[in-house]
CSV table of C-alpha atoms and ligand atoms in Angstrom, one decimal:
chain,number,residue,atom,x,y,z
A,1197,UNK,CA,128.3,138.9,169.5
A,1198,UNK,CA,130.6,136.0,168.3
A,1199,UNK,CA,134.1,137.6,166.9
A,1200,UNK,CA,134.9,137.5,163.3
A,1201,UNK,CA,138.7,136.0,163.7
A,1202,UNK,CA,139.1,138.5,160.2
A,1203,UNK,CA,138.5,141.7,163.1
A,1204,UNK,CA,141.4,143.1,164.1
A,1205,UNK,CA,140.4,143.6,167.7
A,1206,UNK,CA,140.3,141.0,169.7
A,1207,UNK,CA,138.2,139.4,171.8
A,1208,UNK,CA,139.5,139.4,175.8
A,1209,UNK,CA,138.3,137.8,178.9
A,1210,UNK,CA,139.3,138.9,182.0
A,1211,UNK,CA,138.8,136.4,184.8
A,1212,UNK,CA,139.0,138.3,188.3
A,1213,UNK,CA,137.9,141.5,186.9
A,1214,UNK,CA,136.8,142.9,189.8
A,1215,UNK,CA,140.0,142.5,192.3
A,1216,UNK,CA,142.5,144.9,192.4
A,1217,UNK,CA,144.3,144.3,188.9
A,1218,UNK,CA,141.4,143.3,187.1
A,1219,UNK,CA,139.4,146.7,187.9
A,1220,UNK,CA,142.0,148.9,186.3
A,1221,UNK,CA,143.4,146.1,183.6
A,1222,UNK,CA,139.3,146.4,182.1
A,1223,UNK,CA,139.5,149.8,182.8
A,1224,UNK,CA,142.7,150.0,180.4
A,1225,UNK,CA,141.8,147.2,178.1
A,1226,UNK,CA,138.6,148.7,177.1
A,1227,UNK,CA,140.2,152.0,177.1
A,1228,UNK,CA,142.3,150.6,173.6
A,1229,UNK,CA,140.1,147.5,172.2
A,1230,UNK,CA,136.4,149.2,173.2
A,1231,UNK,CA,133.9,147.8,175.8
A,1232,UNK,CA,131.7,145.4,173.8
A,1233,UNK,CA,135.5,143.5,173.3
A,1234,UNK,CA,136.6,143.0,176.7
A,1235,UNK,CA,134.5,140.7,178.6
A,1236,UNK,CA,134.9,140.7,182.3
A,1237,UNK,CA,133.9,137.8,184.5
A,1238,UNK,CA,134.5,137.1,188.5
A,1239,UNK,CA,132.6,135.9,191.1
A,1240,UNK,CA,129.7,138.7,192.2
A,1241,UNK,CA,126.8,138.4,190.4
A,1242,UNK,CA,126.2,140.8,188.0
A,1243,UNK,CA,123.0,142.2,189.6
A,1244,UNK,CA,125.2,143.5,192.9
A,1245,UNK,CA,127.2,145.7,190.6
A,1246,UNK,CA,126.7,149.3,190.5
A,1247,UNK,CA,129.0,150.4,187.5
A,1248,UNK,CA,129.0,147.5,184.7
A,1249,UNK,CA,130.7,149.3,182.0
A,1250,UNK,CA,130.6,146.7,179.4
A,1251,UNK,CA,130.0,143.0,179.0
A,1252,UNK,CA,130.0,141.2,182.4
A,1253,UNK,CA,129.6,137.8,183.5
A,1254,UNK,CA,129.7,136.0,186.8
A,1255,UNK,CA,132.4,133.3,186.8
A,1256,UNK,CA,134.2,131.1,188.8
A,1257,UNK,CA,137.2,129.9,186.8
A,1258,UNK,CA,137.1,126.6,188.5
A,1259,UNK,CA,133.8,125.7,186.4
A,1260,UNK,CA,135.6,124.5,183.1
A,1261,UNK,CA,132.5,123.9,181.3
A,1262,UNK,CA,131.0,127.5,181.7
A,1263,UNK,CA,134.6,128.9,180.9
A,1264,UNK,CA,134.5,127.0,177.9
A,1265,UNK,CA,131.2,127.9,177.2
A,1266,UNK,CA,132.1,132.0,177.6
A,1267,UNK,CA,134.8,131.4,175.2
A,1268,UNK,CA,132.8,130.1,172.7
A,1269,UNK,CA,130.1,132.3,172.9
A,1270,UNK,CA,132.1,135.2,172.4
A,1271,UNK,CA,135.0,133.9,170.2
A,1272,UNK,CA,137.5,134.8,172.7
A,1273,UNK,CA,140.9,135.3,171.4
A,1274,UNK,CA,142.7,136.4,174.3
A,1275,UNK,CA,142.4,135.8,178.2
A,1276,UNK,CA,144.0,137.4,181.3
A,1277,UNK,CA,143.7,135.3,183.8
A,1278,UNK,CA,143.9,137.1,187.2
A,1279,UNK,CA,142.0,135.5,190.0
A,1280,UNK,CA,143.4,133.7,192.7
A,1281,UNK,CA,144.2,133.6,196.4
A,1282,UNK,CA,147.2,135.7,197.6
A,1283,UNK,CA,149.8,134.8,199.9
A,1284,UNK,CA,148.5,135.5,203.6
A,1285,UNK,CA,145.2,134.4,202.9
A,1286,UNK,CA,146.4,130.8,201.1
A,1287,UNK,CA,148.1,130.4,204.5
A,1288,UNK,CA,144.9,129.9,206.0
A,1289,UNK,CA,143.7,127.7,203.6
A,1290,UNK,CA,146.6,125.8,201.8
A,1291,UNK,CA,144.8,123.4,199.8
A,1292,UNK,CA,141.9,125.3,198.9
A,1293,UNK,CA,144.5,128.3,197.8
A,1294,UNK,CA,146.4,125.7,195.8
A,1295,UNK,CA,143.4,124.2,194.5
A,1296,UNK,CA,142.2,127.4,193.2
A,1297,UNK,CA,145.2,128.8,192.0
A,1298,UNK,CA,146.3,125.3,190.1
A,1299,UNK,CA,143.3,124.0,188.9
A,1300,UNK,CA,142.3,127.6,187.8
A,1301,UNK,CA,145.2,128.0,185.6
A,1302,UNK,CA,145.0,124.3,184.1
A,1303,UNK,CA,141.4,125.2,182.8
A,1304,UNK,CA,142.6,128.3,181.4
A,1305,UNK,CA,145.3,126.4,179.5
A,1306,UNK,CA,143.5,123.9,178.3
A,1307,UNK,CA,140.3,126.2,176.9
A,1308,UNK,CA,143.8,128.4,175.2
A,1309,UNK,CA,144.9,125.1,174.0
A,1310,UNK,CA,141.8,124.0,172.6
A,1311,UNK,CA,140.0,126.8,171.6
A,1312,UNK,CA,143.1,128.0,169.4
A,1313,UNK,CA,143.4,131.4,171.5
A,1314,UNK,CA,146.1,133.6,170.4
A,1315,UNK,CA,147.2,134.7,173.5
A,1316,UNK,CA,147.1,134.6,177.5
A,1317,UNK,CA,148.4,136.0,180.2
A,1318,UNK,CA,148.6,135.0,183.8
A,1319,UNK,CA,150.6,136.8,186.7
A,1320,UNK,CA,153.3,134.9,188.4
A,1321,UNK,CA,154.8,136.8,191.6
A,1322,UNK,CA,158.0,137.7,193.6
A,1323,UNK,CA,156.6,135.0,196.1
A,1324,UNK,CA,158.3,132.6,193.9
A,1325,UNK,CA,161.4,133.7,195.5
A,1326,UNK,CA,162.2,132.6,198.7
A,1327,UNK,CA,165.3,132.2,201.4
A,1328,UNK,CA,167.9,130.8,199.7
A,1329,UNK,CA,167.8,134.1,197.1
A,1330,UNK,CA,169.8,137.1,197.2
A,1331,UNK,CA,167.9,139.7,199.0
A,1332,UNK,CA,168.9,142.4,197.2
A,1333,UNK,CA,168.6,142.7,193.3
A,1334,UNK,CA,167.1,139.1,193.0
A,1335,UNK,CA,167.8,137.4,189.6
A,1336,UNK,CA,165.6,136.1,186.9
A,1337,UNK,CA,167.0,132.9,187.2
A,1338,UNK,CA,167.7,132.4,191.0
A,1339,UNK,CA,166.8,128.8,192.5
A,1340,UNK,CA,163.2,129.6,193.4
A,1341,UNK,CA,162.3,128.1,197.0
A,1342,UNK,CA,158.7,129.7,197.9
A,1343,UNK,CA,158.1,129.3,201.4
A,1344,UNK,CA,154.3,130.3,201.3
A,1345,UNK,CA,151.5,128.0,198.8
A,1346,UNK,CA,150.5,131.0,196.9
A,1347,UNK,CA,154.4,131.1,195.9
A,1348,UNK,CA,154.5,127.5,195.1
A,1349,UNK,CA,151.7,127.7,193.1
A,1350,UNK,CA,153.3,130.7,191.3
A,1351,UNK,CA,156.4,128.3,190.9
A,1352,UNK,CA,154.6,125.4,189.6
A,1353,UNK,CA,152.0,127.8,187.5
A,1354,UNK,CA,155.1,129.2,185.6
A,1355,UNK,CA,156.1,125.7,185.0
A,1356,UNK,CA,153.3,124.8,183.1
A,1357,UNK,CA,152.6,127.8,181.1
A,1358,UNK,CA,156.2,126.5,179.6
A,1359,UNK,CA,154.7,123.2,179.4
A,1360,UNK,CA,152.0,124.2,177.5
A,1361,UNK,CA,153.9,126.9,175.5
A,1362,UNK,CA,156.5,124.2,174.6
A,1363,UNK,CA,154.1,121.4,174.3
A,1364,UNK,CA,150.9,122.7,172.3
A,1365,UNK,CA,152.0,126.0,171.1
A,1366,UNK,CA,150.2,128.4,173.5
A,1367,UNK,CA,151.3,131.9,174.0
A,1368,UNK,CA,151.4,132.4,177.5
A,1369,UNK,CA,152.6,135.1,178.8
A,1370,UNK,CA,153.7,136.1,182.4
A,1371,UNK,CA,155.0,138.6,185.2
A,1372,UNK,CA,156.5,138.5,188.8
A,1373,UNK,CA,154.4,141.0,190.4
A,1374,UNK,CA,156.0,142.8,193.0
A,1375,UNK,CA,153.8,144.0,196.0
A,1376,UNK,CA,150.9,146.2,194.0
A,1377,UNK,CA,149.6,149.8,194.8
A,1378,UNK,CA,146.2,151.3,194.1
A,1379,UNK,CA,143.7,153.7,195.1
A,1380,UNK,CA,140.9,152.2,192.7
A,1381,UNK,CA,140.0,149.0,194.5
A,1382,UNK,CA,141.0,147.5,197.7
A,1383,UNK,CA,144.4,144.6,197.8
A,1384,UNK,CA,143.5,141.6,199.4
A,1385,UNK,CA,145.0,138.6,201.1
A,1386,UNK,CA,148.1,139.7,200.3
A,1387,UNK,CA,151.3,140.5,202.5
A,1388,UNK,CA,152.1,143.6,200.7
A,1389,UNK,CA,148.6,145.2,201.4
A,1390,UNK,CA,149.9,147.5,204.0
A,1391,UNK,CA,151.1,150.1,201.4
A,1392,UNK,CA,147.9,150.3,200.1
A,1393,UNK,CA,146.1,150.3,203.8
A,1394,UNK,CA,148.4,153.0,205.0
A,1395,UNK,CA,146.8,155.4,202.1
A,1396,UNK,CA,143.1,155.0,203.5
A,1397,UNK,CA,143.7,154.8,207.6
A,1398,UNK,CA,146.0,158.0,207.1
A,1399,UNK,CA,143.7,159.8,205.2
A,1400,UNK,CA,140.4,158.6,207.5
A,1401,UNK,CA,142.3,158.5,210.9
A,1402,UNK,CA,145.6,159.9,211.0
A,1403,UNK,CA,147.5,156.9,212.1
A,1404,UNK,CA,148.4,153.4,211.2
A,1405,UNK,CA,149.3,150.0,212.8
A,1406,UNK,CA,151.4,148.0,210.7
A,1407,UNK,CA,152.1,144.4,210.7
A,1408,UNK,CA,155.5,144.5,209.0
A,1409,UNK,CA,158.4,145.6,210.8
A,1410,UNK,CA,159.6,149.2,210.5
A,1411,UNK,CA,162.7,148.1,208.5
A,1412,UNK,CA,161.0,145.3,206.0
A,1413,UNK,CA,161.8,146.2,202.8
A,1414,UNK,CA,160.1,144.4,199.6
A,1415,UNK,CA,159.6,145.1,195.9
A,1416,UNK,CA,156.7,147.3,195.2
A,1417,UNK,CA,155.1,149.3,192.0
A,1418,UNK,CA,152.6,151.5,191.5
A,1419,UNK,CA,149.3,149.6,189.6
A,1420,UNK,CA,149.9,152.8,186.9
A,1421,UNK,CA,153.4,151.1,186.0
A,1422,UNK,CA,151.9,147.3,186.8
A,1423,UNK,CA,149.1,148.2,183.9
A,1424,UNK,CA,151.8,149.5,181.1
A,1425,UNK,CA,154.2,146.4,182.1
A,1426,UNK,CA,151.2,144.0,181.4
A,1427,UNK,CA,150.2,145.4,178.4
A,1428,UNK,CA,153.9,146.1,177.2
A,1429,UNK,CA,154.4,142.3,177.8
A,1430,UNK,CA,151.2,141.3,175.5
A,1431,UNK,CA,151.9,143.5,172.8
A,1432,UNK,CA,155.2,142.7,172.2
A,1433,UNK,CA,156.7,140.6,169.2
A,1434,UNK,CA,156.4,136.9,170.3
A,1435,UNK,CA,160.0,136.5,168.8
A,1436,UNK,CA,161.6,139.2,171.4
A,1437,UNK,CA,160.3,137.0,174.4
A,1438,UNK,CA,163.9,135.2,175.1
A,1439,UNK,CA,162.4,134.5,178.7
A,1440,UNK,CA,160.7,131.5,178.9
A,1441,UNK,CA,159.3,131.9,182.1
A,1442,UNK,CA,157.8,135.0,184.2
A,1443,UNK,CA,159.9,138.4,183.7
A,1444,UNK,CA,160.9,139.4,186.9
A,1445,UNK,CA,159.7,143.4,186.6
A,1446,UNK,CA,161.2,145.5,189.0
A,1447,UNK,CA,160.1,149.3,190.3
A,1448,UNK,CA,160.2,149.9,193.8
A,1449,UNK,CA,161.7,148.9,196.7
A,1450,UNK,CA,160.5,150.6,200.3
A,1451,UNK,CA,160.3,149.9,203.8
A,1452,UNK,CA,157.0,150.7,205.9
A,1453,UNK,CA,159.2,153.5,207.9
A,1454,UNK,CA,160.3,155.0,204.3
A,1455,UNK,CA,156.6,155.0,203.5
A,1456,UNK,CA,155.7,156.6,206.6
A,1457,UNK,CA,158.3,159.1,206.2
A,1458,UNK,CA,157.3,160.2,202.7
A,1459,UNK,CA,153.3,160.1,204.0
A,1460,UNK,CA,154.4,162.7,206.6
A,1461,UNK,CA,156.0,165.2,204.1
A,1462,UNK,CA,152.4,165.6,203.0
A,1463,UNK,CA,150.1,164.5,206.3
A,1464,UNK,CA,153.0,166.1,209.1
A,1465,UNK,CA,150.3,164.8,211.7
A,1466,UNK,CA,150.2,161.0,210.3
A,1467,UNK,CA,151.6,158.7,212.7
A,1468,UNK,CA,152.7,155.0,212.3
A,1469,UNK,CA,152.9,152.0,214.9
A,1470,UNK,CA,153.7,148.5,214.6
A,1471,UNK,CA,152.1,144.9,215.8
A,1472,UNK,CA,154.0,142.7,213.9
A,1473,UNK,CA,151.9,139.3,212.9
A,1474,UNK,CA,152.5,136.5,211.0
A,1475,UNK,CA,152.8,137.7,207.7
A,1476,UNK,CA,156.3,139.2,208.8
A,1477,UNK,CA,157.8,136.2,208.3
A,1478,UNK,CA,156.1,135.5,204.5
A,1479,UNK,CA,157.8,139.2,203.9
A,1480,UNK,CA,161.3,137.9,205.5
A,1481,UNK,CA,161.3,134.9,202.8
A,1482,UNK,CA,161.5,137.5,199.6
A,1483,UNK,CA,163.8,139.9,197.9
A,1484,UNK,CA,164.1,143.4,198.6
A,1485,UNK,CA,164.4,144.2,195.0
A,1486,UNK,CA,164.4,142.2,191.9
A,1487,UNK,CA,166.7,142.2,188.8
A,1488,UNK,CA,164.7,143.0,185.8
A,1489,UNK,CA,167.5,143.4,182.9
A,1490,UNK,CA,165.5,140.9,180.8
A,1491,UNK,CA,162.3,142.5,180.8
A,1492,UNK,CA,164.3,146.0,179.7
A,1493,UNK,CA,166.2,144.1,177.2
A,1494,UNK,CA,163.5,142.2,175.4
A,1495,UNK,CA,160.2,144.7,176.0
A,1496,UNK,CA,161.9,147.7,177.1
A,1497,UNK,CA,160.4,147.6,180.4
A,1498,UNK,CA,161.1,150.9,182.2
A,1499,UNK,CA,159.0,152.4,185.5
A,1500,UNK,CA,158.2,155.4,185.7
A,1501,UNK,CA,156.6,155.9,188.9
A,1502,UNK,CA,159.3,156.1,192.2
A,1503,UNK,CA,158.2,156.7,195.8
A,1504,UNK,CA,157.4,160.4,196.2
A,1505,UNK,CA,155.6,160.1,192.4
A,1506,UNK,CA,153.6,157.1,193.8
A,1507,UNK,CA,152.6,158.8,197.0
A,1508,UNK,CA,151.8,162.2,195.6
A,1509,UNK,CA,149.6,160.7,193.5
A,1510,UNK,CA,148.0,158.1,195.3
A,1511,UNK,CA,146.9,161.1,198.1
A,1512,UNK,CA,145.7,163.0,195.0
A,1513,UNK,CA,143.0,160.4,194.4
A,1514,UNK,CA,142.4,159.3,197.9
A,1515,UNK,CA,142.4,162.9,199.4
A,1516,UNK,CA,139.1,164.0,198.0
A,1517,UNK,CA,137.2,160.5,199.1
A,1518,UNK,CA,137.7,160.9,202.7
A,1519,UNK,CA,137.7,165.2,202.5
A,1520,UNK,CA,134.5,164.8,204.4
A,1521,UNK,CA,135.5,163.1,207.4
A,1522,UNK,CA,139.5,163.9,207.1
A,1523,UNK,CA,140.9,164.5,210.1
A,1524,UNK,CA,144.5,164.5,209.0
A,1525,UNK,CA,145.9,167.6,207.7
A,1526,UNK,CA,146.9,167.6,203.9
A,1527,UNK,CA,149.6,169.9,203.4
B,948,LIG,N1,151.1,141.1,196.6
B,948,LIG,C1,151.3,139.7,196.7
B,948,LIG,C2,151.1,139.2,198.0
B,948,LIG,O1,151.4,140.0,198.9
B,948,LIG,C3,152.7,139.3,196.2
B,948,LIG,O2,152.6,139.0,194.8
B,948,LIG,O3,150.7,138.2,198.2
């Protein structure tokens, strides 16, 4: 079905639809546009998929001419452009991460830029931030020095959405992640994943080895709050937007004993360990916390999800998949 510009829905592709934003960004997309508008693309094949709820293709965003292609088909008006290689995982494979994570966001750009689309939006990430940052309370516009290649890509990625903003008039649109949590699909790659680990080998064993140390503590939100922000972002009026880069967003900030500590008031039996690796030393390069007084001036940005919220409701959801084979005790 091609879209009839006239419609006032519009038409949104998703790449990365089935990672751990994408799944609940469709989720909510389709939620307030309808299925039939929200395409969602990614790299399984279609025919591996269990529960296609609306219009799915396979993709990889690095093929330009089947991107292009999509959009045309479809008369895409919007994308959000979610795949790409985290942090500890890029480390493995720095040029393929950058390769993926650059090239990726050029197509993107260009197919907004050519294809007139009205808007895009493409997650930057507090990995932009690295040791020459405050720790605490990180500002919007701190000197960014990313010490990992997904960070640097985040860096440079931010730099040309401005460039392509500035230069041919597309609306992109951005965030700085924090470290995401979510009980509908898994994290991965990341160095934040351990909050979202902790959830399933406490409910399915009762204990948990961590590779941060006890004391690390990073900027975190639940994907409930990561899901309003995004949407908050793309809704708002183009003419509020006075940041011209990512908005630094700001929610949580936790170590993994403070998470531990809350998982207990709930599990008493849980118990954490540590066997710190290298992804310690990704998490010692960024802020505790980030600043996010320009995202609350110019969208209204407010979380509303803090720790005990988050993990109450995360065990909610979790509890009942691993009931059969719990041996924790939920309290
Ligand atoms: N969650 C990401 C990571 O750990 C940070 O944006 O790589």
């Amino acid at each position: 079905m091609k879209h009839d510009k006239k419609q006032l829905s519009p038409v949104i592709l998703v790449t990365g639809a089935r990672g751990q934003i994408g799944t609940e960004l469709v989720a909510a997309l389709r939620n307030i546009y309808g299925r039939e508008q929200v395409i969602a693309t990614d790299l399984h094949d279609a025919t591996t998929i269990v529960d296609l709820e609306g219009p799915y293709h396979q993709l990889n965003v690095l093929d330009k001419d089947e991107l292009e292609n999509l959009v045309a088909t479809y008369g895409v008006t919007q994308i959000y452009h979610l795949a790409a290689t985290l942090s500890a995982k890029g480390e493995e494979t720095p040029l393929k991460a950058w390769h993926l994570n650059m090239q990726s966001l050029l197509n993107i750009l260009e197919a907004a830029k050519d294809h007139k689309l009205d808007k895009v939006f493409w997650p930057s990430s507090i990995a932009v931030f690295g040791p020459s940052t405050a720790r605490k309370i990180s500002p919007q516009n701190a000197l960014l020095d990313p010490q990992t290649v997904y960070g640097i890509s985040k860096e440079a990625g931010e730099q040309w959405c401005a460039y392509y903003r500035e230069h041919y008039g597309v609306d992109v649109r951005s965030l700085r992640y924090p470290g995401l949590i979510s009980y509908s699909a898994p994290a991965g790659g990341g160095t934040t994943d351990y909050a979202v680990a902790v959830f399933h080998e406490a409910l399915k064993n009762g204990r948990y080895e961590c590779y941060l140390s006890p004391n690390t503590a990073l900027p975190m939100m639940y994907m409930d709050d990561a899901v309003r922000a995004t949407l908050q972002l793309m809704n708002a009026r183009v003419e509020a937007l006075k940041e011209r880069g990512a908005y630094n967003i700001g929610a949580l900030s936790f170590t993994p004993a403070e998470l531990a500590t809350e998982l207990n008031k709930h599990l008493p039996d849980f118990t954490i360990s540590y066997s710190i690796d290298k992804r310690q030393s990704i998490a010692n390069s960024w802020p505790a916390s980030v600043d996010d007084a320009e995202a609350r001036r110019d969208w209204n940005w407010h979380p509303e999800y803090d720790l005990v919220a988050m993990t109450a409701d995360m065990l909610d959801h979790l509890t009942p998949v691993y009931k059969n084979n719990n041996i924790a005790t939920v309290s």
